[in-house]
XYZ file of C-alpha atoms in Angstrom:
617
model
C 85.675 59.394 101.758
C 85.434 63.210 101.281
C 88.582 64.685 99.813
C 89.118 68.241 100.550
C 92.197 69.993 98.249
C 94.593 72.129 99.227
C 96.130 74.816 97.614
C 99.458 76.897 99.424
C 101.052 79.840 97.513
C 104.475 80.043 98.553
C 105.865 84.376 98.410
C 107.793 85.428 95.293
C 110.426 87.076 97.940
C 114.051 86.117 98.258
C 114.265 83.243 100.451
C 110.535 82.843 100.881
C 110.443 78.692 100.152
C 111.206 76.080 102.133
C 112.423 72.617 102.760
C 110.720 72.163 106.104
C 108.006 69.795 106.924
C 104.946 71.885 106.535
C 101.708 70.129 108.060
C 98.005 71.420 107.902
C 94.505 70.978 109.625
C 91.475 71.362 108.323
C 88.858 72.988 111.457
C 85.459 73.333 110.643
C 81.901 73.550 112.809
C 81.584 70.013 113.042
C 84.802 68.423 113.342
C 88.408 68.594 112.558
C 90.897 66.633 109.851
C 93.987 64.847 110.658
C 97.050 66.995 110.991
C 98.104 65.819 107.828
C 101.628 66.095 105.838
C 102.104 68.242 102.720
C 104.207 66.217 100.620
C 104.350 65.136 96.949
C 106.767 62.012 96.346
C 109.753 63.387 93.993
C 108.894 66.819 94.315
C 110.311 69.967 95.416
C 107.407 71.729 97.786
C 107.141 75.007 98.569
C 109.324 76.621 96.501
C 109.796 80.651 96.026
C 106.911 81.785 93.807
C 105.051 78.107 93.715
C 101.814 77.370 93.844
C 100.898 73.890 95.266
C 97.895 71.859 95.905
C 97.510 68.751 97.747
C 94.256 66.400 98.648
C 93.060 65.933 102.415
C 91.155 62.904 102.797
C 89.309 62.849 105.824
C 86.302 59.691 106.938
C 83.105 62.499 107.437
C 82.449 65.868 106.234
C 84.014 68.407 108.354
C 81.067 71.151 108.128
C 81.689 74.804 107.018
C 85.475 75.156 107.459
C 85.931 78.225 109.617
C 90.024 77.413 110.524
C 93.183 76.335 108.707
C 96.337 75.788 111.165
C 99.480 75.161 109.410
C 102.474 73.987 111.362
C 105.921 74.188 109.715
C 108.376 71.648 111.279
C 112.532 71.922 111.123
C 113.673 68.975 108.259
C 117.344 69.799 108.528
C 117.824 73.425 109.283
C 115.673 75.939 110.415
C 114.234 77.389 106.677
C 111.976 79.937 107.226
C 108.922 80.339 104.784
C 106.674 82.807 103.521
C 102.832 81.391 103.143
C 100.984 84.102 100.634
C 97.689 82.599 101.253
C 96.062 78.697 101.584
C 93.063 78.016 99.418
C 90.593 74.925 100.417
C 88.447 73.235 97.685
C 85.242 71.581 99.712
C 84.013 67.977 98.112
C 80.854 70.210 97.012
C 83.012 72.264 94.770
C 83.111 75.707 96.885
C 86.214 77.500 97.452
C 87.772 78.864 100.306
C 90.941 81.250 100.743
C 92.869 81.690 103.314
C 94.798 84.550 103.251
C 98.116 84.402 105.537
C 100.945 86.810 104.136
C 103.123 85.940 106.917
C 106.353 84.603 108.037
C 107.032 80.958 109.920
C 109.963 81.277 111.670
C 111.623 78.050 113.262
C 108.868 75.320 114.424
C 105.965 77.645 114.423
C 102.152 77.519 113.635
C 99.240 79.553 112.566
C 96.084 79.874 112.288
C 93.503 81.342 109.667
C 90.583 82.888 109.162
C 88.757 82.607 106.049
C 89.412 85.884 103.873
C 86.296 87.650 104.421
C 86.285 91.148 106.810
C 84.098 90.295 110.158
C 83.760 92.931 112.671
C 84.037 91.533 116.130
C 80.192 91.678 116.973
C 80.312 89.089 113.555
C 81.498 86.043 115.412
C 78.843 84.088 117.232
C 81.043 80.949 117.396
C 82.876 80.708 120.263
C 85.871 79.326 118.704
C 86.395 82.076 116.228
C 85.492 84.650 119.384
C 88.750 82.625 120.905
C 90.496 82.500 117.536
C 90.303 86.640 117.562
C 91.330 86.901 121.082
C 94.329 84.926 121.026
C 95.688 86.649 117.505
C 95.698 90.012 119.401
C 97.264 88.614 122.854
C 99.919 87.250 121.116
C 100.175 90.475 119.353
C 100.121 92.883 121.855
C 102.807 90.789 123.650
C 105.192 91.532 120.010
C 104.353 95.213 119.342
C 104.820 96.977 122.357
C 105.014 100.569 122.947
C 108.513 102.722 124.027
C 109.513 106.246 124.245
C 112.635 106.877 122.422
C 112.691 110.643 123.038
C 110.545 112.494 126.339
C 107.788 113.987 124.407
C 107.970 112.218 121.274
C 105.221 110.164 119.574
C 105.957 106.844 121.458
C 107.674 103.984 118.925
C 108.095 100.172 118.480
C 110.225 98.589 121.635
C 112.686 97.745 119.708
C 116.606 99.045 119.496
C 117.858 97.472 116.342
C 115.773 96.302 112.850
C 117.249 92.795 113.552
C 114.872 92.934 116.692
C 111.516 93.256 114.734
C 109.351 90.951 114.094
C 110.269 88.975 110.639
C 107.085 89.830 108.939
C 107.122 93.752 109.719
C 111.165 93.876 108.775
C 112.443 95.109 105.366
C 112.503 91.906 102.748
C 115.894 90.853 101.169
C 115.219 92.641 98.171
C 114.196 95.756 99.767
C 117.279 95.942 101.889
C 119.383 95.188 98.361
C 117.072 98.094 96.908
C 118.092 100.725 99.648
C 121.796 99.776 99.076
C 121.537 100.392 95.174
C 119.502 103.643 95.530
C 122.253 104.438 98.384
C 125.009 103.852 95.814
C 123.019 105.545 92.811
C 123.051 108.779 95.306
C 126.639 108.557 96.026
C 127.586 108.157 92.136
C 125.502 110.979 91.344
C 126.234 113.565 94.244
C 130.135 112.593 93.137
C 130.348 112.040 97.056
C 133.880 110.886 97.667
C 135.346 113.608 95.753
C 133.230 116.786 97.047
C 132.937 115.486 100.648
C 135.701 118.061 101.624
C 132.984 120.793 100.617
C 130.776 119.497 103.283
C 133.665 119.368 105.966
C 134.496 122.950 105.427
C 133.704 126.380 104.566
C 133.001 127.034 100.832
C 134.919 129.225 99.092
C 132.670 129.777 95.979
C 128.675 130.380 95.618
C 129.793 127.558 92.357
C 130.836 124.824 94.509
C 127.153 124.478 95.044
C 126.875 123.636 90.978
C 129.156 121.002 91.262
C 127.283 118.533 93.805
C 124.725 118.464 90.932
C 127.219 117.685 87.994
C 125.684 114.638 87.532
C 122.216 115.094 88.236
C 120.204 115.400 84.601
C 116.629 116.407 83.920
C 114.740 119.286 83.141
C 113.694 120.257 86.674
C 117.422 120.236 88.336
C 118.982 121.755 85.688
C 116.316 124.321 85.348
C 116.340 124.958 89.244
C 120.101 125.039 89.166
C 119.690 127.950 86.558
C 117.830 130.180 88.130
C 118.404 129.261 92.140
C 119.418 133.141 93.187
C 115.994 134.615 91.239
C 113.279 135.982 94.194
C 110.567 134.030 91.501
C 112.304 130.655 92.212
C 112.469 131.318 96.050
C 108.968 132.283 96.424
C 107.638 129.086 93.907
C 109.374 126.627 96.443
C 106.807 127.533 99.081
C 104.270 126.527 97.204
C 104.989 123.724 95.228
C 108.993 122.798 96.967
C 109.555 119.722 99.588
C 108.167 122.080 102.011
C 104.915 123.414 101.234
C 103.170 123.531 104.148
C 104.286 126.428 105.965
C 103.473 129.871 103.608
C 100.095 131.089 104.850
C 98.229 134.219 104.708
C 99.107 137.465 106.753
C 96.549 139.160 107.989
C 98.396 141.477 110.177
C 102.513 142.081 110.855
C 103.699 140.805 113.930
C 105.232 142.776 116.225
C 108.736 141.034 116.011
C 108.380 141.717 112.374
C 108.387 145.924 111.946
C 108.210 145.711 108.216
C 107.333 149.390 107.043
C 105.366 150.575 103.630
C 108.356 152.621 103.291
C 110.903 149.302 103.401
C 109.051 147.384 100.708
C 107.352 150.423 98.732
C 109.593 149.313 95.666
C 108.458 145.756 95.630
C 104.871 146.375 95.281
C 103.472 146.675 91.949
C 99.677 147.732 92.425
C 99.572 151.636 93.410
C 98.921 150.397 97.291
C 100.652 150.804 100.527
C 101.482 147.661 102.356
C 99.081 147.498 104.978
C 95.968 147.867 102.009
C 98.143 144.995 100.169
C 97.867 143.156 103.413
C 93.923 143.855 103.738
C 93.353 142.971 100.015
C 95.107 139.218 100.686
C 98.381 139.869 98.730
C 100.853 139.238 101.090
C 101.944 136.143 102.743
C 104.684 134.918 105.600
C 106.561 131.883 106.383
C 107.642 131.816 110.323
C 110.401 129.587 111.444
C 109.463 130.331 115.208
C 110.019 126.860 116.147
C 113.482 126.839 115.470
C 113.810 129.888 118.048
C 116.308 128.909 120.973
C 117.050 125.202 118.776
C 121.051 124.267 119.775
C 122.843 124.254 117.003
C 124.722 121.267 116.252
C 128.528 121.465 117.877
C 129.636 117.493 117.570
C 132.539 118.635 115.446
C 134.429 121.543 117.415
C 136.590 121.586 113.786
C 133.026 122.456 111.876
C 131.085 125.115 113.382
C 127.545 125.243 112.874
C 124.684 127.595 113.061
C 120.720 127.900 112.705
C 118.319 131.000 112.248
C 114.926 130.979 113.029
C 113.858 133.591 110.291
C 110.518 135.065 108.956
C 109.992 136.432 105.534
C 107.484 138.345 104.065
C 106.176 137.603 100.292
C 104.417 139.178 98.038
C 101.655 138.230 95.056
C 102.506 140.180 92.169
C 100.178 141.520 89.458
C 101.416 138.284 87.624
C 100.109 136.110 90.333
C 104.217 135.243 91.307
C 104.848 135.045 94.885
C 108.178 137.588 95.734
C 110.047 137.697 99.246
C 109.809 141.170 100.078
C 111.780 140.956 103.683
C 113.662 138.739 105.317
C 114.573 139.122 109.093
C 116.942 136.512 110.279
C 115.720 136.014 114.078
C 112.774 136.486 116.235
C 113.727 139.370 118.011
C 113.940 142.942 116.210
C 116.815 145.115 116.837
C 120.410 146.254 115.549
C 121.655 142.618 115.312
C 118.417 141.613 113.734
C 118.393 143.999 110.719
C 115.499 143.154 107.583
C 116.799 143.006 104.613
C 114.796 144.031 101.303
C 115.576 142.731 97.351
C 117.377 146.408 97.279
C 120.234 145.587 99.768
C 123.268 144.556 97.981
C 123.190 141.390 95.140
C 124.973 139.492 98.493
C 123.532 140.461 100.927
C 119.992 139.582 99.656
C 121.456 136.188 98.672
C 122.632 134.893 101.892
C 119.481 135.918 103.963
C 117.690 134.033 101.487
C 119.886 131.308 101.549
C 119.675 131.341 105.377
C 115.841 131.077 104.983
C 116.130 127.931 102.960
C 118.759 126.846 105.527
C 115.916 126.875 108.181
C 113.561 125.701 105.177
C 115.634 122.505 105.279
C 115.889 121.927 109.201
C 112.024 122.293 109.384
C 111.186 120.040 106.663
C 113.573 116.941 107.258
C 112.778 117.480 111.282
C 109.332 118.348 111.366
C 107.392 118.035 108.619
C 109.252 114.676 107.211
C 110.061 112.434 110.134
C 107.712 113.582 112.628
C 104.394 114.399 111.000
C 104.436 111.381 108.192
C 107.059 108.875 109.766
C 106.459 109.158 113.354
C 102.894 109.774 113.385
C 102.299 106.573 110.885
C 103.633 104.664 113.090
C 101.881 105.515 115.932
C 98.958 104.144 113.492
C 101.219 101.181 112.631
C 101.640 100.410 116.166
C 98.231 100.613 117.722
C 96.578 98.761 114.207
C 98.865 95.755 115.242
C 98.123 95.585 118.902
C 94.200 96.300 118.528
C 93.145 94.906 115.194
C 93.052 91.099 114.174
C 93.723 90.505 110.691
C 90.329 89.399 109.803
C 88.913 93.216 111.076
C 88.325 95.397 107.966
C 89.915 98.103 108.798
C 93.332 96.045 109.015
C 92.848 94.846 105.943
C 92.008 98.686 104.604
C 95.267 100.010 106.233
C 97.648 96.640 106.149
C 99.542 98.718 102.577
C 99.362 101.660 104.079
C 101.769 100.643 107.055
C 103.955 98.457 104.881
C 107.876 98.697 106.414
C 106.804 102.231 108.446
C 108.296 100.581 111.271
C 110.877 99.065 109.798
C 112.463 102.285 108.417
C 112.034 104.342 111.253
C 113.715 101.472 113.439
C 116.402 101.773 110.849
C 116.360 105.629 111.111
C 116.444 105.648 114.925
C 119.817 103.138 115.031
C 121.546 104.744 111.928
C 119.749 108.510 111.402
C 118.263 110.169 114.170
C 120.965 108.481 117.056
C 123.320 109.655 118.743
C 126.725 109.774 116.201
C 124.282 109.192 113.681
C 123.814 110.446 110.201
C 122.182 113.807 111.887
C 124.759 114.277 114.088
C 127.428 114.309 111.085
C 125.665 116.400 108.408
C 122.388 118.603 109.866
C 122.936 121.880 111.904
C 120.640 120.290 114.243
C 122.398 117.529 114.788
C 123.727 116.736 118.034
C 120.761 116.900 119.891
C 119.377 120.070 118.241
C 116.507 117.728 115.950
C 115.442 116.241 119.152
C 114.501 119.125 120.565
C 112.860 120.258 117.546
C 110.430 117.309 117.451
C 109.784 117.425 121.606
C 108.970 121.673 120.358
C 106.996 120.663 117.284
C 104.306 118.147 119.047
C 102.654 121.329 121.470
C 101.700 122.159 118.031
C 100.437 118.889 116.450
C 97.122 118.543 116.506
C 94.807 115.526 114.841
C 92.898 118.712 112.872
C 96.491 119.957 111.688
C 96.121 116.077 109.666
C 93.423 116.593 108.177
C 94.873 117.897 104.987
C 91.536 120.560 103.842
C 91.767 121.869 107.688
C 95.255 122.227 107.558
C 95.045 124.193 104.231
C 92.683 126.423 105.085
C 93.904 127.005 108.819
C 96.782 128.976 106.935
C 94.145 130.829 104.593
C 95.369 129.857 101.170
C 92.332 127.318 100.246
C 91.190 129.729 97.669
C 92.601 128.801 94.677
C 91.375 132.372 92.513
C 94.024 133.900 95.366
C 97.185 131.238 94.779
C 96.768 129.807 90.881
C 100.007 128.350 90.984
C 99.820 126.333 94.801
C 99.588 122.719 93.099
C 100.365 120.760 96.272
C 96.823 122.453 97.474
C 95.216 121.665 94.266
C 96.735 118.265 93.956
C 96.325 117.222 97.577
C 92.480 118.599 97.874
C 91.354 116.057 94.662
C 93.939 113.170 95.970
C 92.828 113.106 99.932
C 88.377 113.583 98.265
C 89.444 110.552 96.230
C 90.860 108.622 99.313
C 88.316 109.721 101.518
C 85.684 108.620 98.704
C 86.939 105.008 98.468
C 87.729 105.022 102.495
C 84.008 105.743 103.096
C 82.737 102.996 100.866
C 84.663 100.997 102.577
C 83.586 101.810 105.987
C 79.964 101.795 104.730
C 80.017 97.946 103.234
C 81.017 96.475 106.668
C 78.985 99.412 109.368
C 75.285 99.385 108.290
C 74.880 102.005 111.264
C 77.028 103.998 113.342
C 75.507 102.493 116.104
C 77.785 99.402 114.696
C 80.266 101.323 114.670
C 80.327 102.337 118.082
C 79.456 98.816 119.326
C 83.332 97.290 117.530
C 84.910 97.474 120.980
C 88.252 96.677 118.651
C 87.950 99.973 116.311
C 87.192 101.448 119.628
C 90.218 100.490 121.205
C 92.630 101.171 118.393
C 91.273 104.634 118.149
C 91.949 105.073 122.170
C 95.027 103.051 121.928
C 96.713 105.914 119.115
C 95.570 108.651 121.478
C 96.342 107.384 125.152
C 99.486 105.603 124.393
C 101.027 106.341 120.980
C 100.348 110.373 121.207
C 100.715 109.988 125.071
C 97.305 111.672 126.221
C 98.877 114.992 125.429
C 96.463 117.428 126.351
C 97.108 119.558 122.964
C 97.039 116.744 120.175
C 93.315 116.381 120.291
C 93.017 112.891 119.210
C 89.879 111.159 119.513
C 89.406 108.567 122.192
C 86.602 107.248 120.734
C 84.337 107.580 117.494
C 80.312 108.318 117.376
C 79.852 107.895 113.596
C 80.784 106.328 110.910
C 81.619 110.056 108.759
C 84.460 110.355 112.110
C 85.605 106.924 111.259
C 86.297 107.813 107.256
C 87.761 111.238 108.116
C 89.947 109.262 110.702
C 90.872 106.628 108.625
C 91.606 109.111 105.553
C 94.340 110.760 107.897
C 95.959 107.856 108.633
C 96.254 106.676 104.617
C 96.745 110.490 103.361
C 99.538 110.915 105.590
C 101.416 107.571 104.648
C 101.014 107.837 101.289
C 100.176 111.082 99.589
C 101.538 114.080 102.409
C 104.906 111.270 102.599
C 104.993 111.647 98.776
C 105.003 115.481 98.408
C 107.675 114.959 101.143
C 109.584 112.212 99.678
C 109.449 109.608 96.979
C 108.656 105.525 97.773
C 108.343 102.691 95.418
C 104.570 101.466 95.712
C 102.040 103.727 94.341
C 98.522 104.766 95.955
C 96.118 102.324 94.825
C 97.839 99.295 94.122
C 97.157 96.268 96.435
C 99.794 93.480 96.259
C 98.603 91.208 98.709
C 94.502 90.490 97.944
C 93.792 91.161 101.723
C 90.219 91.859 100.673
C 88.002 89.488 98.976
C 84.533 90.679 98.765
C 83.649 91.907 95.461
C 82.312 95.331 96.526
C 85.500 96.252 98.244
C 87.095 94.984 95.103
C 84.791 97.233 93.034
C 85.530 100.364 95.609
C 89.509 99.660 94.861
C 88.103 99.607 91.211
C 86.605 102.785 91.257
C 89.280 104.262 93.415
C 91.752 103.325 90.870
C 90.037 105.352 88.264
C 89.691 108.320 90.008
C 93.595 107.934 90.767
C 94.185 107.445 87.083
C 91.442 110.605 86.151
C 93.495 112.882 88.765
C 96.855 111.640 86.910
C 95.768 112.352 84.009
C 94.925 115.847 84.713
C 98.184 116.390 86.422
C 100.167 115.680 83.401
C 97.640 117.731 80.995
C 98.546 120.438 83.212
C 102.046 120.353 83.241
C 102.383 119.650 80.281
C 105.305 122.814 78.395
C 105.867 123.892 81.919
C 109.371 124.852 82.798
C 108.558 123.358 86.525
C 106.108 120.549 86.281
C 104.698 119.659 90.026
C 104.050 116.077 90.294
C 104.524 114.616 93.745
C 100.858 114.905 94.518
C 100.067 112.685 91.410
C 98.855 109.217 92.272
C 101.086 107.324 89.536
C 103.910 109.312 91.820
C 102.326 108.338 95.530
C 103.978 105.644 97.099
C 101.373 103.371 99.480
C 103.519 103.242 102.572
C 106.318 105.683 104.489
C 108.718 102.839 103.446
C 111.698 105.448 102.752
């Protein structure tokens, strides 16, 4: 009697075991085993963290097993479990995983494919055709598409986190994690006794030094030392949480009437401004978008404004970048003055301060939440509802994605809402930040992702002309790496790019991003559809760039770029591409910290050790 053994890894989670009746059946191309009962006499199955095997005895030899269902049945109460993966041992000695990395919730079953990547044109049996089909009916009946906001990426129709799916919803100890990091920010920000600050005018420039009382390293405490120097304002566009907006000016805008005659005594090489401008010394930041934004006015106690400035910098003969002029609107006139670095100590101050105001709206609005959060899980979204788990490019973007949805469902119910967390602390709370993102997407383009187009679309990919822009320098090595180990992957599974074009399911996620999640806007540019297997790696690059590396220069997460928890691969040259890729993460590290290494401000958010996987925070 053959004898087939089992083996079921059970998630190291909180709460991942179980004491329900777990059953399993073998399917394979000739026949099928008994739904059979995994059980050991005087044993605790299934445990958090265990790893279990059991014999199937069945009376003939199944044939090449192609299925494993597993069926978990209530014992006493409902006890939901966490399967990592099922492994099957045939009688002629060849193993077999399974991989599954999914919750059973209540009496529930599932069904597995072997752990090898199969495009769709792959199957020939009809039974694994039906297998695939089923997987994404069922899943396109659990992710569905919504519109939160008119003229916002569209989201996951869901109102609450509770309402997710279990298996896309933070973990127990992630939620524990957020409250401890929560409570770590509240001890250090000394929250309950400065909140007054925040409730009212400041009386002081040094009430702003005592939010950071507690915070102590190098960087803050340098930063907090030199805050008010032009040197310090001018680094942050460059290498700050905002780096993306500082690009080249090639000519002064109208709404901008900066003179030689204004700025004469901030130039330092013997030129007038306009040959500064021609020989690529000069640069401008524009907060046009924030032009006509409502201010937020929830509080009628706390009055709040916003300014949608521009400023002017300047490259000095020590390759520092300078503001030069700041004018605080986008409209010239008497109630729009300029002011220059030779206005009073003050007066200088506060229109810089009002830049980084705007700095601050544009960043948490735009270039955080919209243009890494949003638009990763517009991936999220469409990967769910268009590829099966046994598709390689789910497997390639499955860490990528991990709890996207789940923190922007959390953002949306506790953040971004109405009375929410915006609507108590940003000026453009209250409605403002909504209008900001609806203002922001005209301008969002798929090119604008692609991290060496959107470099040099703001002329400031030559590094000779900015030494000191280590985002750019970081980010160009970090998204050739990705893109390096993205295209081996896409060239071990398409032999052609006819292939390519013939996986109706890549297809159809690529359509499904564009036509629902971005809405068909006319401006966004997203690909319906892919000709080559190049487009495929550049497209695929965007999506893990932006949810790991562009999030990380952002904001900080908790798994780093490169490391692969759950084995959703198996081959051994996609194993040897995550090898290599690892080592050109670890080579770009290493030159990161060489470089910073005696520098009073070290840049490190592009560097991999520091890139989290997923937008999970």
């Amino acid at each position: 009697m053959p004898v087939y053994t089992v083996t079921v890894s059970t998630g190291s989670q909180w709460f991942a075991g179980t004491d329900d009746y777990i059953y399993i059946t073998l399917i394979g191309t000739e026949r099928c085993s008994e739904r059979t009962l995994l059980d050991k006499p005087l044993y605790n199955d299934f445990e958090r963290g265990a790893v279990d095997a059991y014999d199937v005895r069945v009376g003939e030899d199944l044939g090449d097993i192609v299925l494993v269902k597993i069926e978990k049945n209530k014992y006493w109460v409902q006890d939901d479990w966490y399967c990592r993966y099922i492994t099957v041992k045939t009688p002629s000695g060849e193993y077999i995983e399974f991989p599954c990395f999914c919750w059973l919730v209540g009496d529930k079953e599932v069904v597995l494919r072997d752990g090898r990547a199969h495009l769709p044109q792959d199957d020939k049996i009809s039974l694994l055709k039906q297998h695939r089909l089923k997987e994404l009916d069922m899943r396109r009946k659990t992710y569905r598409w919504k519109e939160w906001q008119p003229g916002f990426p569209l989201s996951i129709d869901a109102n609450r986190h509770s309402e997710l799916p279990l298996d896309i919803q933070f973990d127990s100890e992630k939620g524990v994690d957020f409250i401890l990091n929560y409570s770590k920010a509240i001890e250090n920000l000394f929250v309950n006794s400065f909140m007054h600050m925040f409730q009212s005018s400041w009386s002081d420039i040094g009430d702003f030094e005592k939010i950071f009382v507690r915070i102590k390293n190098t960087i803050s405490e340098y930063v907090m030392q030199h805050w008010k120097e032009d040197f310090m304002f001018g680094y942050q566009f460059l290498n700050g949480c905002n780096p993306v907006l500082i690009q080249k000016c090639t000519k002064l805008p109208n709404k901008f009437p900066v003179t030689h005659k204004m700025v004469s005594v901030s130039l330092e090489r013997e030129m007038t401004l306009e040959e500064e401008i021609q020989a690529g010394n000069v640069y401008i930041v524009d907060y046009e978008l924030l032009d006509g934004i409502s201010a937020n006015t929830t509080d009628p106690c706390t009055l709040q404004y916003l300014a949608a400035p521009i400023c002017l910098l300047y490259k000095n003969a020590k390759n520092k970048i300078l503001p030069i002029a700041i004018q605080l609107g986008q409209t010239p006139g008497e109630d729009t003055p300029i002011f220059l670095p030779t206005d009073g100590e003050y007066d200088w101050l506060l229109a810089k301060v009002w830049v980084r105001s705007a700095d601050f709206q544009y960043h948490q609005t735009v270039t955080h939440l919209l243009r890494t959060h949003l638009i990763t899980e517009v991936f999220a979204i469409a990967m769910y509802r268009q590829l099966p788990a046994v598709h390689p490019v789910y497997k390639l973007l499955i860490p990528h994605i991990r709890f996207t949805i789940a923190i922007n469902t959390k953002a949306r119910e506790q953040l971004i809402c109405k009375c929410g967390i915006f609507d108590k602390a940003n000026a453009t709370g209250g409605g403002g930040h909504v209008q900001l993102i609806q203002k922001a997407m005209k301008s969002l383009t798929f090119r604008s992702l692609c991290f060496p187009d959107m470099i040099k679309s703001r002329g400031v990919d030559k590094k000779d002309e900015l030494p000191t822009y280590f985002y750019r320098d970081d980010g160009y090595r970090v998204w050739e790496a990705t893109k390096s180990f993205v295209s081996d992957v896409v060239h071990i599974y398409y032999t052609s790019d006819e292939m390519m074009q013939e996986d109706e399911e890549i297809q159809a996620f690529i359509k499904d991003v564009c036509s629902f999640g971005m809405q068909d806007f006319d401006h966004c540019e997203f690909p319906k559809s892919l000709k080559s297997r190049e487009e495929l790696a550049e497209y695929l690059t965007v999506v893990v760039f932006t949810a790991s590396a562009q999030h990380a220069a952002v904001n900080f997460g908790q798994l780093y770029l490169g490391m692969y928890l759950d084995e959703h691969f198996i081959e051994k040259r996609v194993k040897a591409a995550m090898e290599k890729f690892r080592k050109e993460l670890a080579e770009i590290t290493n030159d990161i910290k060489k470089r910073n290494e005696g520098k009073r401000l070290p840049y490190y958010n592009m560097s991999p050790d520091k890139i989290p996987n997923s937008v999970a925070v």
